[in-house]
């Protein structure tokens, strides 16, 4: 019995000594992989009075700890406020950890509905919702479409709780008057 245990221990130590000392997956691959993912995401946010203020849906979310952000696939976002609402969608999106800002990219578009005016539609390469100043900033092929016509610019920023719109860089408009 002692001899067989000794032979077993010797065989194990020989096998362990010649076994490869590397991970099955390289460290660099793991550092660029998501630490988790969720599919068919539906998020609802409510204020203290129980009124829904925001919804977000996505086909899939991928969280990356090293980058401190979550990537979204086919996100749609709706935000509701007493002065109006907006909804947006894109093929891709990103949310940084600890932030309520949302960056939408790849065929991004948004519709802003203000109670005092007609709806406006924004299209761009990217649309960035910034929670701190309650704005939607469209960049790259930015276009604002309203009942008055179409305006293009490098950057178009509209503020959620007002009718203010700021356009910068190569602003061009096409408007038609109806009599």
Coordinates of N, CA and C in Angstrom, one line a residue, residues 9-176:
X9 N 2.2 9.2 -6.0 CA 2.7 10.5 -5.7 C 3.8 10.9 -6.7
X10 N 4.7 9.9 -7.0 CA 5.8 10.2 -7.9 C 5.2 10.4 -9.3
X11 N 4.2 9.6 -9.7 CA 3.6 9.8 -11.1 C 2.9 11.2 -11.1
X12 N 2.2 11.5 -10.1 CA 1.5 12.8 -10.0 C 2.5 14.0 -10.1
X13 N 3.6 13.9 -9.3 CA 4.5 15.0 -9.3 C 5.3 15.1 -10.7
X14 N 5.5 13.9 -11.3 CA 6.1 14.0 -12.7 C 5.1 14.6 -13.7
X15 N 3.9 14.2 -13.6 CA 2.9 14.7 -14.6 C 2.7 16.2 -14.3
X16 N 2.5 16.6 -13.1 CA 2.3 18.0 -12.7 C 3.5 18.8 -13.1
X17 N 4.7 18.3 -13.0 CA 6.0 19.0 -13.4 C 6.1 19.2 -14.9
X18 N 5.5 18.4 -15.7 CA 5.6 18.5 -17.2 C 4.4 19.1 -17.8
X19 N 3.3 19.3 -17.0 CA 2.1 19.9 -17.5 C 2.4 21.4 -17.9
X20 N 1.7 21.9 -18.9 CA 2.0 23.3 -19.3 C 1.5 24.2 -18.2
X21 N 2.2 25.3 -18.1 CA 1.9 26.3 -17.0 C 1.2 27.5 -17.6
X22 N 0.4 27.4 -18.6 CA -0.3 28.5 -19.1 C -1.8 28.3 -19.1
X23 N -2.5 29.4 -19.2 CA -4.0 29.4 -19.2 C -4.5 28.9 -20.5
X24 N -5.6 28.4 -20.5 CA -6.2 27.9 -21.8 C -6.6 29.1 -22.7
X25 N -6.9 30.3 -22.1 CA -7.2 31.5 -22.8 C -6.2 32.5 -22.4
X26 N -5.6 33.2 -23.3 CA -4.6 34.2 -23.0 C -5.1 35.4 -22.2
X27 N -4.3 35.9 -21.3 CA -4.7 37.0 -20.5 C -5.1 38.2 -21.3
X28 N -4.5 38.5 -22.4 CA -4.9 39.7 -23.2 C -6.3 39.5 -23.8
X29 N -6.6 38.3 -24.1 CA -8.0 38.0 -24.6 C -9.0 38.2 -23.5
X30 N -8.7 37.8 -22.3 CA -9.7 38.0 -21.2 C -9.8 39.5 -20.9
X31 N -8.8 40.3 -21.0 CA -8.9 41.7 -20.6 C -9.7 42.5 -21.6
X32 N -9.9 42.0 -22.8 CA -10.7 42.7 -23.8 C -12.1 42.0 -23.9
X33 N -12.4 41.1 -23.1 CA -13.7 40.4 -23.2 C -14.6 41.0 -22.2
X34 N -15.9 41.0 -22.4 CA -16.9 41.5 -21.5 C -16.9 40.6 -20.2
X35 N -17.1 41.2 -19.0 CA -17.2 40.4 -17.8 C -18.6 39.9 -17.7
X36 N -19.6 40.5 -18.3 CA -20.9 39.8 -18.4 C -21.7 40.4 -19.6
X37 N -22.7 39.8 -20.0 CA -23.6 40.3 -21.0 C -25.1 39.9 -20.6
X38 N -26.0 40.7 -21.1 CA -27.4 40.4 -20.9 C -28.1 40.6 -22.2
X39 N -29.1 39.7 -22.5 CA -29.8 39.8 -23.8 C -31.3 40.2 -23.5
X40 N -31.9 40.8 -24.5 CA -33.3 41.2 -24.4 C -33.5 42.1 -23.2
X41 N -32.8 43.2 -23.1 CA -32.8 44.1 -22.0 C -34.0 45.0 -22.0
X42 N -34.8 45.2 -20.9 CA -35.8 46.1 -20.8 C -35.7 46.8 -19.4
X43 N -35.4 48.1 -19.4 CA -35.2 48.9 -18.2 C -36.3 49.9 -18.1
X44 N -36.9 50.1 -16.9 CA -37.8 51.2 -16.7 C -37.4 52.0 -15.5
X45 N -37.4 53.3 -15.6 CA -37.0 54.1 -14.4 C -38.2 55.0 -14.1
X46 N -38.4 55.1 -12.7 CA -39.5 55.8 -12.2 C -39.0 56.9 -11.3
X47 N -39.7 58.0 -11.2 CA -39.4 59.1 -10.2 C -39.9 58.7 -8.8
X48 N -39.7 59.6 -7.8 CA -40.2 59.4 -6.5 C -41.7 59.2 -6.4
X49 N -42.4 59.9 -7.3 CA -43.9 59.8 -7.3 C -44.4 58.6 -8.0
X50 N -43.5 57.8 -8.6 CA -44.0 56.6 -9.2 C -44.3 56.8 -10.7
X51 N -43.9 57.9 -11.3 CA -44.2 58.2 -12.7 C -43.0 57.7 -13.5
X52 N -43.2 57.0 -14.6 CA -42.1 56.6 -15.4 C -41.5 57.8 -16.1
X53 N -40.1 57.8 -16.0 CA -39.4 58.9 -16.6 C -38.5 58.5 -17.7
X54 N -38.2 57.2 -17.8 CA -37.3 56.7 -18.8 C -37.4 55.2 -19.1
X55 N -37.3 54.8 -20.3 CA -37.2 53.4 -20.7 C -36.0 53.2 -21.6
X56 N -35.4 52.0 -21.5 CA -34.4 51.6 -22.4 C -34.5 50.1 -22.7
X57 N -34.5 49.8 -24.0 CA -34.5 48.5 -24.4 C -33.2 48.2 -25.3
X58 N -32.7 47.0 -25.3 CA -31.6 46.7 -26.1 C -31.6 45.2 -26.4
X59 N -31.2 44.8 -27.6 CA -31.1 43.4 -27.9 C -30.0 42.7 -27.0
X60 N -28.9 43.4 -26.7 CA -27.9 42.9 -25.9 C -27.1 44.0 -25.3
X61 N -26.6 43.8 -24.1 CA -25.6 44.7 -23.4 C -24.4 43.9 -23.1
X62 N -23.2 44.5 -23.2 CA -22.0 43.9 -22.9 C -21.2 44.8 -22.0
X63 N -20.9 44.4 -20.8 CA -20.2 45.2 -19.8 C -18.7 44.9 -19.8
X64 N -17.9 46.0 -19.8 CA -16.4 45.8 -19.8 C -15.9 46.6 -18.5
X65 N -15.4 45.8 -17.6 CA -14.9 46.4 -16.3 C -13.6 47.3 -16.6
X66 N -12.7 46.8 -17.5 CA -11.5 47.5 -17.8 C -11.8 48.9 -18.4
X67 N -12.9 49.0 -19.2 CA -13.2 50.3 -19.8 C -14.3 51.0 -19.0
X68 N -14.8 50.4 -18.0 CA -15.9 51.0 -17.1 C -17.1 51.5 -18.0
X69 N -17.5 50.6 -18.9 CA -18.7 51.0 -19.7 C -19.4 49.8 -20.2
X70 N -20.7 50.0 -20.6 CA -21.5 49.0 -21.1 C -21.8 49.4 -22.6
X71 N -21.6 48.4 -23.5 CA -22.0 48.6 -24.9 C -23.4 48.0 -25.1
X72 N -24.1 48.7 -26.0 CA -25.5 48.3 -26.3 C -25.6 47.9 -27.7
X73 N -26.4 46.9 -28.0 CA -26.7 46.5 -29.4 C -28.2 46.8 -29.6
X74 N -28.5 47.6 -30.7 CA -29.8 48.0 -31.1 C -30.6 48.6 -29.9
X75 N -30.1 49.7 -29.3 CA -30.8 50.3 -28.2 C -31.9 51.2 -28.6
X76 N -33.0 51.3 -27.8 CA -34.0 52.3 -28.0 C -34.2 52.9 -26.6
X77 N -34.3 54.2 -26.6 CA -34.4 55.0 -25.3 C -35.6 55.9 -25.4
X78 N -36.4 56.0 -24.4 CA -37.5 57.0 -24.3 C -37.3 57.8 -23.0
X79 N -37.5 59.1 -23.0 CA -37.3 59.9 -21.8 C -38.6 60.8 -21.8
X80 N -39.2 60.8 -20.6 CA -40.5 61.6 -20.4 C -40.2 62.7 -19.4
X81 N -40.7 63.9 -19.6 CA -40.7 65.0 -18.7 C -42.0 65.8 -18.8
X82 N -42.2 66.7 -17.8 CA -43.5 67.5 -17.9 C -43.6 68.4 -19.1
X83 N -42.4 68.8 -19.7 CA -42.5 69.7 -20.8 C -42.5 69.0 -22.2
X84 N -42.3 67.6 -22.2 CA -42.3 66.9 -23.4 C -41.6 65.6 -23.2
X85 N -41.2 65.0 -24.3 CA -40.4 63.7 -24.3 C -39.5 63.6 -25.5
X86 N -38.7 62.6 -25.5 CA -37.9 62.3 -26.7 C -37.7 60.8 -26.7
X87 N -37.5 60.3 -27.9 CA -37.2 58.9 -28.1 C -36.1 58.8 -29.1
X88 N -35.2 57.8 -28.9 CA -34.1 57.6 -29.8 C -33.8 56.2 -30.0
X89 N -33.1 55.9 -31.1 CA -32.7 54.5 -31.4 C -31.4 54.5 -32.3
X90 N -30.7 53.4 -32.3 CA -29.5 53.3 -33.1 C -29.1 51.8 -33.2
X91 N -28.1 51.6 -33.9 CA -27.6 50.2 -34.0 C -26.7 49.9 -32.9
X92 N -26.0 50.9 -32.3 CA -25.1 50.7 -31.2 C -25.2 51.8 -30.2
X93 N -24.7 51.6 -29.0 CA -24.8 52.6 -28.0 C -23.7 52.3 -26.9
X94 N -23.5 53.2 -26.0 CA -22.6 53.1 -24.9 C -23.0 53.9 -23.7
X95 N -22.9 53.3 -22.5 CA -23.1 54.0 -21.2 C -21.9 53.8 -20.3
X96 N -21.3 54.9 -19.9 CA -20.2 54.8 -18.9 C -20.7 54.5 -17.5
X97 N -20.0 53.7 -16.8 CA -20.3 53.3 -15.4 C -20.5 54.6 -14.6
X98 N -21.6 54.6 -13.8 CA -21.9 55.7 -12.9 C -22.5 56.9 -13.6
X99 N -22.8 56.8 -14.9 CA -23.3 58.0 -15.7 C -24.7 57.7 -16.2
X100 N -25.5 58.7 -16.3 CA -26.8 58.6 -17.0 C -26.8 59.0 -18.4
X101 N -25.6 59.4 -18.9 CA -25.4 59.8 -20.3 C -25.5 58.6 -21.2
X102 N -26.0 58.7 -22.4 CA -26.1 57.6 -23.4 C -25.6 58.1 -24.7
X103 N -24.6 57.4 -25.3 CA -24.1 57.7 -26.6 C -24.7 56.7 -27.6
X104 N -25.4 57.2 -28.6 CA -26.0 56.3 -29.6 C -25.2 56.5 -30.9
X105 N -24.8 55.4 -31.6 CA -24.1 55.5 -32.8 C -24.6 54.5 -33.9
X106 N -24.2 54.8 -35.1 CA -24.6 53.9 -36.2 C -26.1 54.0 -36.5
X107 N -26.4 54.9 -37.5 CA -27.8 55.2 -37.9 C -28.6 55.6 -36.7
X108 N -28.1 56.6 -35.9 CA -28.8 57.1 -34.8 C -29.8 58.2 -35.2
X109 N -31.0 58.1 -34.6 CA -32.0 59.1 -34.8 C -32.8 59.3 -33.6
X110 N -33.4 60.5 -33.4 CA -34.2 60.8 -32.2 C -35.3 61.7 -32.6
X111 N -36.4 61.6 -31.9 CA -37.5 62.5 -32.1 C -37.8 63.2 -30.8
X112 N -37.8 64.6 -30.8 CA -38.1 65.3 -29.6 C -39.5 65.9 -29.7
X113 N -40.3 65.7 -28.7 CA -41.7 66.2 -28.6 C -41.8 67.2 -27.5
X114 N -41.9 68.5 -27.9 CA -42.0 69.5 -26.9 C -43.5 70.0 -26.9
X115 N -44.1 70.2 -25.7 CA -45.5 70.5 -25.6 C -45.9 71.8 -26.3
X116 N -45.0 72.7 -26.5 CA -45.3 74.0 -27.0 C -45.0 74.1 -28.5
X117 N -44.5 73.0 -29.2 CA -44.1 73.1 -30.6 C -44.2 71.8 -31.3
X118 N -44.1 71.8 -32.6 CA -44.2 70.6 -33.4 C -42.9 69.7 -33.1
X119 N -43.1 68.5 -33.4 CA -42.0 67.5 -33.2 C -40.8 67.9 -34.1
X120 N -39.6 67.6 -33.6 CA -38.4 67.6 -34.5 C -37.7 66.3 -34.5
X121 N -37.1 66.0 -35.6 CA -36.4 64.7 -35.7 C -34.9 65.0 -36.0
X122 N -34.1 64.3 -35.3 CA -32.6 64.4 -35.4 C -32.1 63.1 -36.0
X123 N -31.2 63.2 -37.0 CA -30.4 62.1 -37.5 C -29.0 62.5 -37.5
X124 N -28.1 61.5 -37.2 CA -26.7 61.8 -37.2 C -25.9 60.5 -37.1
X125 N -24.6 60.6 -37.3 CA -23.7 59.4 -37.0 C -23.7 59.1 -35.6
X126 N -23.8 60.1 -34.7 CA -24.0 59.8 -33.2 C -24.9 60.9 -32.6
X127 N -25.6 60.4 -31.6 CA -26.5 61.3 -30.8 C -26.1 61.0 -29.4
X128 N -25.8 62.1 -28.6 CA -25.3 61.9 -27.2 C -26.3 62.6 -26.3
X129 N -27.0 61.8 -25.5 CA -27.9 62.4 -24.5 C -27.0 62.7 -23.2
X130 N -27.0 64.0 -22.8 CA -26.3 64.4 -21.6 C -27.3 64.7 -20.6
X131 N -27.3 64.0 -19.5 CA -28.2 64.1 -18.4 C -28.0 65.4 -17.6
X132 N -26.8 65.9 -17.4 CA -26.5 67.0 -16.6 C -27.2 68.3 -17.2
X133 N -27.2 68.5 -18.5 CA -27.8 69.7 -19.1 C -29.1 69.3 -19.9
X134 N -29.5 68.1 -19.8 CA -30.7 67.6 -20.4 C -30.7 68.0 -21.9
X135 N -29.7 67.5 -22.6 CA -29.6 67.8 -24.1 C -29.3 66.6 -24.9
X136 N -29.7 66.7 -26.2 CA -29.3 65.7 -27.2 C -28.4 66.4 -28.2
X137 N -27.2 65.9 -28.3 CA -26.2 66.5 -29.2 C -25.9 65.5 -30.4
X138 N -26.2 66.0 -31.6 CA -26.0 65.2 -32.8 C -24.8 65.6 -33.5
X139 N -23.9 64.6 -33.9 CA -22.7 65.0 -34.5 C -22.4 64.0 -35.7
X140 N -21.8 64.6 -36.8 CA -21.5 63.8 -37.9 C -22.7 63.6 -38.8
X141 N -22.8 64.3 -39.9 CA -23.9 64.3 -40.8 C -25.2 64.6 -40.0
X142 N -25.1 65.5 -39.1 CA -26.3 65.9 -38.3 C -27.3 66.6 -39.1
X143 N -28.6 66.2 -38.9 CA -29.7 66.8 -39.6 C -30.9 67.0 -38.7
X144 N -31.5 68.1 -38.7 CA -32.7 68.4 -38.0 C -33.8 68.6 -39.0
X145 N -34.9 67.8 -38.8 CA -36.0 67.9 -39.7 C -37.2 68.3 -38.9
X146 N -37.9 69.4 -39.4 CA -39.1 70.0 -38.7 C -40.1 70.3 -39.7
X147 N -41.2 70.8 -39.3 CA -42.3 71.1 -40.2 C -41.9 72.3 -41.2
X148 N -40.9 73.1 -40.7 CA -40.4 74.2 -41.5 C -39.4 73.8 -42.6
X149 N -38.7 72.6 -42.4 CA -37.7 72.2 -43.4 C -36.6 71.4 -42.8
X150 N -35.5 71.3 -43.4 CA -34.3 70.5 -43.0 C -33.1 71.5 -42.8
X151 N -32.4 71.2 -41.7 CA -31.2 71.9 -41.5 C -30.1 70.9 -41.2
X152 N -28.9 71.1 -41.8 CA -27.8 70.3 -41.5 C -26.7 71.1 -40.9
X153 N -25.8 70.5 -40.1 CA -24.7 71.1 -39.5 C -23.7 70.1 -39.0
X154 N -22.5 70.5 -38.6 CA -21.6 69.5 -38.0 C -22.1 69.0 -36.7
X155 N -22.7 70.0 -35.9 CA -23.2 69.6 -34.6 C -24.5 70.3 -34.4
X156 N -25.5 69.6 -33.9 CA -26.8 70.1 -33.6 C -27.2 69.7 -32.1
X157 N -27.4 70.7 -31.3 CA -27.8 70.4 -29.9 C -29.1 70.9 -29.6
X158 N -30.0 70.1 -29.1 CA -31.4 70.5 -28.7 C -31.5 70.2 -27.2
X159 N -32.2 71.1 -26.5 CA -32.4 70.9 -25.0 C -33.8 70.3 -24.8
X160 N -33.8 69.3 -24.0 CA -35.0 68.5 -23.7 C -36.2 69.4 -23.2
X161 N -35.9 70.3 -22.2 CA -36.9 71.0 -21.5 C -37.2 72.4 -22.1
X162 N -36.7 72.6 -23.3 CA -37.0 73.9 -23.9 C -37.1 73.7 -25.4
X163 N -37.3 74.8 -26.1 CA -37.4 74.8 -27.6 C -36.0 75.2 -28.2
X164 N -35.0 75.4 -27.3 CA -33.7 75.9 -27.8 C -33.0 74.8 -28.6
X165 N -32.4 75.3 -29.7 CA -31.6 74.4 -30.6 C -30.3 75.2 -30.9
X166 N -29.1 74.6 -30.8 CA -27.9 75.3 -31.2 C -27.2 74.5 -32.3
X167 N -26.9 75.2 -33.4 CA -26.3 74.5 -34.5 C -24.9 75.2 -34.8
X168 N -23.9 74.4 -35.0 CA -22.6 74.9 -35.3 C -21.9 74.1 -36.4
X169 N -21.1 74.9 -37.2 CA -20.3 74.3 -38.2 C -21.0 73.9 -39.5
X170 N -20.8 74.7 -40.5 CA -21.4 74.5 -41.8 C -22.9 74.3 -41.8
X171 N -23.6 75.3 -41.2 CA -25.0 75.2 -41.0 C -25.7 75.5 -42.4
X172 N -26.5 74.6 -42.9 CA -27.2 74.8 -44.1 C -28.7 74.4 -43.9
X173 N -29.6 75.2 -44.6 CA -31.0 74.9 -44.4 C -31.7 74.9 -45.7
X174 N -32.8 74.1 -45.7 CA -33.7 74.1 -46.9 C -35.1 74.2 -46.3
X175 N -35.7 75.3 -46.7 CA -37.0 75.6 -46.1 C -38.0 75.9 -47.2
X176 N -39.3 75.6 -47.0 CA -40.3 75.9 -47.9 C -41.4 76.6 -47.2

